[in-house]
Coordinates of C-alpha atoms and ligand atoms in Angstrom, one line a residue:
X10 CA 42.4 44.6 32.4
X11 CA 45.9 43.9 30.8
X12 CA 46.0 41.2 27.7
X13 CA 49.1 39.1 26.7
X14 CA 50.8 36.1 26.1
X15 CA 51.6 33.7 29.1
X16 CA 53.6 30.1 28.8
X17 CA 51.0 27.4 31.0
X18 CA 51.5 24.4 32.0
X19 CA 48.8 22.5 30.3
X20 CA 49.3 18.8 30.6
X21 CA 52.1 17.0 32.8
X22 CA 55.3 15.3 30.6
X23 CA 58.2 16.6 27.9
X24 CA 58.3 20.2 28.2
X25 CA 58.3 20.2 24.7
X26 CA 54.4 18.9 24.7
X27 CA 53.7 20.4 28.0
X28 CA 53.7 23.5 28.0
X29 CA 51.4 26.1 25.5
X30 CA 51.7 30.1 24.7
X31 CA 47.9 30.9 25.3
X32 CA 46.5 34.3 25.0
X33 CA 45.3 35.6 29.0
X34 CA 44.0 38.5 30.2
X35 CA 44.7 39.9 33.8
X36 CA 42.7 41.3 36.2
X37 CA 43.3 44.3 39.1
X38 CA 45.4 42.8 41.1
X39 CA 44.5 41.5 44.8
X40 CA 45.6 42.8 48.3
X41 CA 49.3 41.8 48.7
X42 CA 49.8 41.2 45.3
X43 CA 51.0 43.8 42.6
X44 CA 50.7 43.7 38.4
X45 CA 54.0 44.0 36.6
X46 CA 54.8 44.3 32.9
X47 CA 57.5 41.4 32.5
X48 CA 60.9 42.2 31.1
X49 CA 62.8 38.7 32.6
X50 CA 62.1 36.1 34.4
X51 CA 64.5 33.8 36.4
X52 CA 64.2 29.9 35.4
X53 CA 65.4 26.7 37.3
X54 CA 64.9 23.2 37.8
X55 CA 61.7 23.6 39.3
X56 CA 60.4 24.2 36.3
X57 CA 61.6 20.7 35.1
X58 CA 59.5 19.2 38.5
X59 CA 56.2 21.9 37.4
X60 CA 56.0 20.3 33.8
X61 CA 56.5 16.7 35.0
X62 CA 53.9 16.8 37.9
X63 CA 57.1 16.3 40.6
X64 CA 56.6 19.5 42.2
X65 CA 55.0 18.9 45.6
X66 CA 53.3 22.7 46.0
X67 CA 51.5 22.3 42.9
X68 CA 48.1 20.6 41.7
X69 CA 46.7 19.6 38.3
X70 CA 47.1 21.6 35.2
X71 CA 46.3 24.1 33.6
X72 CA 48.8 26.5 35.7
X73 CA 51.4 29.3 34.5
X74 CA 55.1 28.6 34.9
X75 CA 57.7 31.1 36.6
X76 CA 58.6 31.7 39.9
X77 CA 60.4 35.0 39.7
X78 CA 60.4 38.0 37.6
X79 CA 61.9 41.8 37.1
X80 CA 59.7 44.3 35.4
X81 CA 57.6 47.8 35.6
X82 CA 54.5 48.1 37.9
X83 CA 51.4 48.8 35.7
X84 CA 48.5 48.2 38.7
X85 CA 48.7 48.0 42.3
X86 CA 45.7 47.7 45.0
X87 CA 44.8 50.3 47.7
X88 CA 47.4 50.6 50.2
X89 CA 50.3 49.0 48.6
X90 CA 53.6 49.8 49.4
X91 CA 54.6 50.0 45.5
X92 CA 53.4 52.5 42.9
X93 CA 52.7 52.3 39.7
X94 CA 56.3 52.9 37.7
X95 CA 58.3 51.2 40.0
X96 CA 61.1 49.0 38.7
X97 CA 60.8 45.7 40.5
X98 CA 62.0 42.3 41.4
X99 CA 59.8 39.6 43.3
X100 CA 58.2 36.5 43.4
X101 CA 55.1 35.4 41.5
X102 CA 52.1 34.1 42.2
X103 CA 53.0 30.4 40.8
X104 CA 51.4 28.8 43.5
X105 CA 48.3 30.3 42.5
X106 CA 49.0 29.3 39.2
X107 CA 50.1 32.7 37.5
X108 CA 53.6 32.7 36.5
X109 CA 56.2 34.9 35.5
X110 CA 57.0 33.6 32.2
X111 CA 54.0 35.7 30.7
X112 CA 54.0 39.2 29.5
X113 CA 51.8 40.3 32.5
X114 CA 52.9 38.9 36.2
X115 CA 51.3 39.1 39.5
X116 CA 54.3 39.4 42.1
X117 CA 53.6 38.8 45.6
X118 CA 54.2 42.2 47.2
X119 CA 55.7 41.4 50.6
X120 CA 58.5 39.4 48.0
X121 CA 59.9 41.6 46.3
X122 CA 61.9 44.5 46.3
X123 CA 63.0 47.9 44.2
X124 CA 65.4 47.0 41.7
X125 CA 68.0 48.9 42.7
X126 CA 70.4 51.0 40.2
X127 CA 73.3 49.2 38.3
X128 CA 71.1 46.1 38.2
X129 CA 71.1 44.5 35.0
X130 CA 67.3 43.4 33.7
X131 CA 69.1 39.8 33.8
X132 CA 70.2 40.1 37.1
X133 CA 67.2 41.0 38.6
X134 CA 65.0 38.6 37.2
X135 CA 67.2 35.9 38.1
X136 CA 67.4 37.3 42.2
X137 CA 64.3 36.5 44.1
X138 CA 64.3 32.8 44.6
X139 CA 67.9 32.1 45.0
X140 CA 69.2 34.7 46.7
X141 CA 65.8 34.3 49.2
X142 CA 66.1 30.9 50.1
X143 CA 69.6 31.5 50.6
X144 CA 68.7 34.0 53.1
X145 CA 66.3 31.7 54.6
X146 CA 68.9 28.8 55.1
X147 CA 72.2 30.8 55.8
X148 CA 70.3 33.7 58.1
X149 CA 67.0 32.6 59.3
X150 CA 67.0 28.5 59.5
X151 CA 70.9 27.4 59.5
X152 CA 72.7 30.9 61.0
X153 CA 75.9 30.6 59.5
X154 CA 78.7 33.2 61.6
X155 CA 81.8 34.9 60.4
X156 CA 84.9 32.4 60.2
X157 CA 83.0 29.8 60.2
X158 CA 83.3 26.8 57.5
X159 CA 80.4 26.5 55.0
X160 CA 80.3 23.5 52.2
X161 CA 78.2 24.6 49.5
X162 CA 76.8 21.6 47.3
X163 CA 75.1 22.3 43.9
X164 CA 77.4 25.6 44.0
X165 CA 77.6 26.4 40.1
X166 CA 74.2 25.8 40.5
X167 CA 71.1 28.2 41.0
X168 CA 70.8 27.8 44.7
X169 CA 74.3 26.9 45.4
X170 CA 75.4 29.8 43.5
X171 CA 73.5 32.3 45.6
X172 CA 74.7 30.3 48.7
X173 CA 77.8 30.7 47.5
X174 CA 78.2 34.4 47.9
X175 CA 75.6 35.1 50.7
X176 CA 78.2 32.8 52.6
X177 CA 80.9 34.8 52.0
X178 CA 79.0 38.2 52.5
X179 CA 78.3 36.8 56.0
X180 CA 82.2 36.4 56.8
X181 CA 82.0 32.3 56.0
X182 CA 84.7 30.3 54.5
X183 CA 83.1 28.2 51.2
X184 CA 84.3 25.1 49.9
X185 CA 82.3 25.0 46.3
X186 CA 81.2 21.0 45.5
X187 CA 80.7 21.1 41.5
X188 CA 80.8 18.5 38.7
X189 CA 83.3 19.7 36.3
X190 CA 86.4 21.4 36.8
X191 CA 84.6 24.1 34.6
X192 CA 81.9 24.9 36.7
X193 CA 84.5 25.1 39.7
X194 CA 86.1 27.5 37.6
X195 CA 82.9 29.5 37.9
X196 CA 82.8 28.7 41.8
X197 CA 86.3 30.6 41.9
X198 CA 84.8 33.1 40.1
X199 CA 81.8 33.8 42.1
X200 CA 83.7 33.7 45.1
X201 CA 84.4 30.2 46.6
X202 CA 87.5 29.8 48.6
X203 CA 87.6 26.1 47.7
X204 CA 86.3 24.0 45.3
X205 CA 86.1 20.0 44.9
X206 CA 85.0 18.2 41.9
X207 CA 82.9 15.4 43.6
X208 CA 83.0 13.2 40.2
X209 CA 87.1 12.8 40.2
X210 CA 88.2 14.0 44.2
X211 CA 87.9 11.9 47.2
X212 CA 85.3 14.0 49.0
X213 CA 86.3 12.9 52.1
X214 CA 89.9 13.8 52.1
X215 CA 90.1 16.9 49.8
X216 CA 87.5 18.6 52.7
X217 CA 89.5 17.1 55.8
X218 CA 92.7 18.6 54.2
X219 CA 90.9 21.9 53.8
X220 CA 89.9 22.2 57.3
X221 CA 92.6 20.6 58.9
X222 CA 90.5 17.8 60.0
X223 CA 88.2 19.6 61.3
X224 CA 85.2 19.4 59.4
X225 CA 82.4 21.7 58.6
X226 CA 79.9 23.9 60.3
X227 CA 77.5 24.0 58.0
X228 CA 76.4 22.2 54.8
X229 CA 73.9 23.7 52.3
X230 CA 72.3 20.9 50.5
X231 CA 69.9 21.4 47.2
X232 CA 71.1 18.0 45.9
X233 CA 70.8 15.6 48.5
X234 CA 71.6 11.8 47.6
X235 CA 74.7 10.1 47.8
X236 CA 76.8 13.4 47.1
X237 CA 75.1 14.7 50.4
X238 CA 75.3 11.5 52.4
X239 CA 78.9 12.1 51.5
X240 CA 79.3 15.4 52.4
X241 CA 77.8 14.3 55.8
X242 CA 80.2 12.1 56.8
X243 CA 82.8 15.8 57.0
X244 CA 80.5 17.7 59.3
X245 CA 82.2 19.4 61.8
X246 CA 81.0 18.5 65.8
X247 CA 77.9 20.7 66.1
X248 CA 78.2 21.0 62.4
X249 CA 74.3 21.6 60.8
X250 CA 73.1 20.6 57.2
X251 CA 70.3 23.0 55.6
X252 CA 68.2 20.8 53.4
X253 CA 67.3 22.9 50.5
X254 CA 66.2 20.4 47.8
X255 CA 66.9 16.9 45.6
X256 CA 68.5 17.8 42.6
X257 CA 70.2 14.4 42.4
X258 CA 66.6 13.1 42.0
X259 CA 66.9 12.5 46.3
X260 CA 66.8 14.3 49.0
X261 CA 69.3 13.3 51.5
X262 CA 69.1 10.5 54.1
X263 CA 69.2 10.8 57.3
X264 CA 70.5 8.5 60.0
X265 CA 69.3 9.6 63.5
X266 CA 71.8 7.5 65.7
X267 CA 74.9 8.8 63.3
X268 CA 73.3 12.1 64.1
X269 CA 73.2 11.4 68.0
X270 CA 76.8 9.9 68.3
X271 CA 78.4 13.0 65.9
X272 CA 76.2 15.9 67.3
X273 CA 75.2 17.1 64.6
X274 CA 71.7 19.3 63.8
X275 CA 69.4 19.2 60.4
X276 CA 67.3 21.4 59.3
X277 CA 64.2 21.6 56.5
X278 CA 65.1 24.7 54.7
X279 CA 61.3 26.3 52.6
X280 CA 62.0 30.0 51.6
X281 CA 58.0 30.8 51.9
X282 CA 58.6 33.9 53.7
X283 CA 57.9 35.3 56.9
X284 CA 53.9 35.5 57.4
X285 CA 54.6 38.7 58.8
X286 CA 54.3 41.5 56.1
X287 CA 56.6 43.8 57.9
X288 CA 59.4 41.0 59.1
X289 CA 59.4 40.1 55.2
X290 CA 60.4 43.3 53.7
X291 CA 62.9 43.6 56.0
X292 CA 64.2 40.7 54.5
X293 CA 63.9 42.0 51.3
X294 CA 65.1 45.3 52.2
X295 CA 68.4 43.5 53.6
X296 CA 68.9 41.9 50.6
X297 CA 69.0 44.9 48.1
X298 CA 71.4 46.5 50.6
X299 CA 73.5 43.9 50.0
X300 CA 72.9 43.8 46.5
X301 CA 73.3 47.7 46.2
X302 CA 76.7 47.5 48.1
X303 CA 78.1 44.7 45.9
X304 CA 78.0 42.2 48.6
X305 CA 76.0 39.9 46.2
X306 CA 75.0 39.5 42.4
X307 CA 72.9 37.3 40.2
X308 CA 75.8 35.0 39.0
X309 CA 73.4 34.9 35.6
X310 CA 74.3 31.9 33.1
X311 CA 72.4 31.5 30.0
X312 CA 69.7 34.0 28.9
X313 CA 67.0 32.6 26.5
X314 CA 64.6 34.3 24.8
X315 CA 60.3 34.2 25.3
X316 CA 60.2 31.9 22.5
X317 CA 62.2 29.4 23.9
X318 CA 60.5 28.4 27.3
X319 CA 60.0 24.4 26.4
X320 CA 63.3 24.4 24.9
X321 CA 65.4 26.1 27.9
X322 CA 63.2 23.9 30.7
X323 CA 64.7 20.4 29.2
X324 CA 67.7 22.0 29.3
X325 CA 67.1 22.7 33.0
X326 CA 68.2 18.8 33.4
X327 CA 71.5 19.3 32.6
X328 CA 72.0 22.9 33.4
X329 CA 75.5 25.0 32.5
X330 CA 76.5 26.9 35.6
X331 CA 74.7 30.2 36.9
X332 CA 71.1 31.2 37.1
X333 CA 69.3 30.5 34.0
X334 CA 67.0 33.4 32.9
X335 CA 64.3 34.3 30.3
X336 CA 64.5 37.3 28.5
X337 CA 60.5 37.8 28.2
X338 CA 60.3 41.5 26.4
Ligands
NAP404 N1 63.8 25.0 49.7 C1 63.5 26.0 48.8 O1 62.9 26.9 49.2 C2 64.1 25.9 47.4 C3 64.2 27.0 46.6 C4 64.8 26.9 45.3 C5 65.1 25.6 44.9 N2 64.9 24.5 45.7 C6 65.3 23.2 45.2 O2 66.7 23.1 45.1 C7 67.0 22.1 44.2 C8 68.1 22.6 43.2 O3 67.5 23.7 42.4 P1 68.4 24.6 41.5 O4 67.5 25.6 40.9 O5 69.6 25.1 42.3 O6 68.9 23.6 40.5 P2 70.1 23.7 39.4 O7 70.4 25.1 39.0 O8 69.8 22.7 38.4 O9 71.4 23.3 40.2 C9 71.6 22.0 40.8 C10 73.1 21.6 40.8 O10 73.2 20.4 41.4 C11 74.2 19.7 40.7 N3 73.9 18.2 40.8 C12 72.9 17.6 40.2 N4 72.9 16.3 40.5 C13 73.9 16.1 41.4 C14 74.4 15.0 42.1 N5 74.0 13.8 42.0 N6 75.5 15.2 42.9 C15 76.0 16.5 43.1 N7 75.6 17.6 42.4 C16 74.6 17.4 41.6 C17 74.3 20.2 39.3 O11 75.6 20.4 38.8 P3 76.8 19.4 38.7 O12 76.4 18.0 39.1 O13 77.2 19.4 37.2 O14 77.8 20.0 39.5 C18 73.7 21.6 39.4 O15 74.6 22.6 39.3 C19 65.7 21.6 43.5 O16 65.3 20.5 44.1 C20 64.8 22.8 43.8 O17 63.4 22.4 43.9 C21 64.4 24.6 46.9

């Protein structure tokens, strides 16, 4: 049995109110699942939907917040393929209500990986979700091919961000959409070949003059809304969009005759991982290769400290660019 401190959930509204430190205890941990000892723990907008009751994978309080964290094995069950020691990154169990901003976490095991050497603490708390449902919308759902054209929207954001440079680690052109000509800026920096500032550029024109009228392959959409209903109207014939979330409050709407007349393909993007324990870690295994060569890495914003969960999650409505992370020991 492990005792510490764990941030819950404990009523639905301002983060501030929502959410209490409480005093837990943890159990051995159950098959497919490993116990770590929490050093960070990635953050996001989802936690904004979690503590306001908007997050549709999730029941009624009390429930722990966190859906990804880096830290030490302390307990593992019979048969797992970790040990206790090992450095890891993963997912949490948040949909069971144990979360990862806590001192204790349960990871899911077939979701996570071996940190692997050079990774910063930072980095690999802030890895599993984005850089997974990248994986899941740019390899598995949306397969997007060397030279081809791939909008990124949301792309100083978490999901974007990670979108970002799993596109160009697959041989993909990016055009960045941001908010701010700082956070495209960032987009450069993390490896966009484009960027547009959908606030002040026409869109429309700035993308047609990037791809020579052409258009895009594929789009990879965690805001939806008008920005995405814009970005629609520059898909490429054959062109695909990945739906990936609603950070404009929206997720995007579709028109089924524009999507006849234009050929063009959409596709519901839910990084849940494969059922298959084996087909799973191969994901995970490709993604620390990729991570160990320097194909990809966390593009970490700001880092706050354990003491400052409800505080960082209202900021999580007007985030800076990068992945947000909690520094939790
Ligand atoms: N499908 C999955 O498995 C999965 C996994 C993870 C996350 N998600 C979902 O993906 C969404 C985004 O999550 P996140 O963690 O990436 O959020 P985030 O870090 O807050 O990033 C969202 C980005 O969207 C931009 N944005 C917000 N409103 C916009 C608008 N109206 N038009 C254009 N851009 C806008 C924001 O920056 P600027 O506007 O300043 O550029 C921000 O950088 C959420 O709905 C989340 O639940 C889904």
């Amino acid at each position: 049995m492990f005792s510490g401190r764990a941030w819950r959930v404990v009523r639905f509204g301002d983060p501030k109110a929502a959410v209490e430190l409480q005093e837990m205890t943890w159990r051995e941990p159950s098959p497919g699942q490993v116990l770590i000892r929490t050093r960070t723990a990635g953050a996001g907008l989802p936690d904004v939907l979690m503590t306001a009751g908007h997050f549709p994978l999730l029941g009624e309080p009390p429930f722990g917040l966190g859906e990804e964290v880096a830290g030490e094995v302390v307990a593992v069950p019979p048969g797992s393929r970790f040990a206790v020691g090992d450095q890891v990154a993963g997912i949490t169990a948040f949909l069971e209500g144990w979360g990862g901003y806590a001192e204790y976490a349960y990871v899911r095991e077939m979701s996570a990986m071996r940190i692997p050497v050079g990774m910063t603490d930072e980095q690999a708390g802030g890895f599993p979700i984005g850089f997974r449902t990248a994986y899941a919308g740019l390899v598995e759902r949306a397969p997007v091919e060397a030279g081809q054209t791939l909008l990124v929207l949301g792309a100083a954001g978490s999901s974007g961000a990670t979108a970002v440079q799993l596109g160009k680690a697959l041989g993909a052109t990016v055009i960045a959409i941001a908010g701010s000509q700082e956070k495209l800026n960032f987009c450069t920096r993390n490896g966009a070949d484009h960027g547009v500032n959908y606030r002040t550029d026409d869109m429309t024109a700035r993308i047609a003059e990037i791809t020579e009228g052409r258009g895009v392959d594929l789009i990879y959409d965690p805001v939806g809304g008008d920005t995405a209903a814009t970005a629609l109207r520059s898909i490429a014939r054959n062109g695909r969009i990945a739906m990936i979330g609603l950070a404009s409050g929206a997720p995007v709407s579709l028109d089924s005759m524009d999507m006849l007349l234009r050929n063009y393909t959409a596709v519901g993007v839910l990084a849940t991982g494969d059922d298959d324990a084996e087909k799973e870690a191969a994901v995970w295994d490709h993604l620390r290769g990729l991570a160990e060569r320097g194909a990809i890495t966390t593009p970490v914003g700001k880092v706050y400290g354990f003491d400052d969960v409800p505080r960082m999650i209202a900021e999580q409505i007007a985030p800076g660019a990068g992945k947000t992370v909690v520094r939790v020991a």
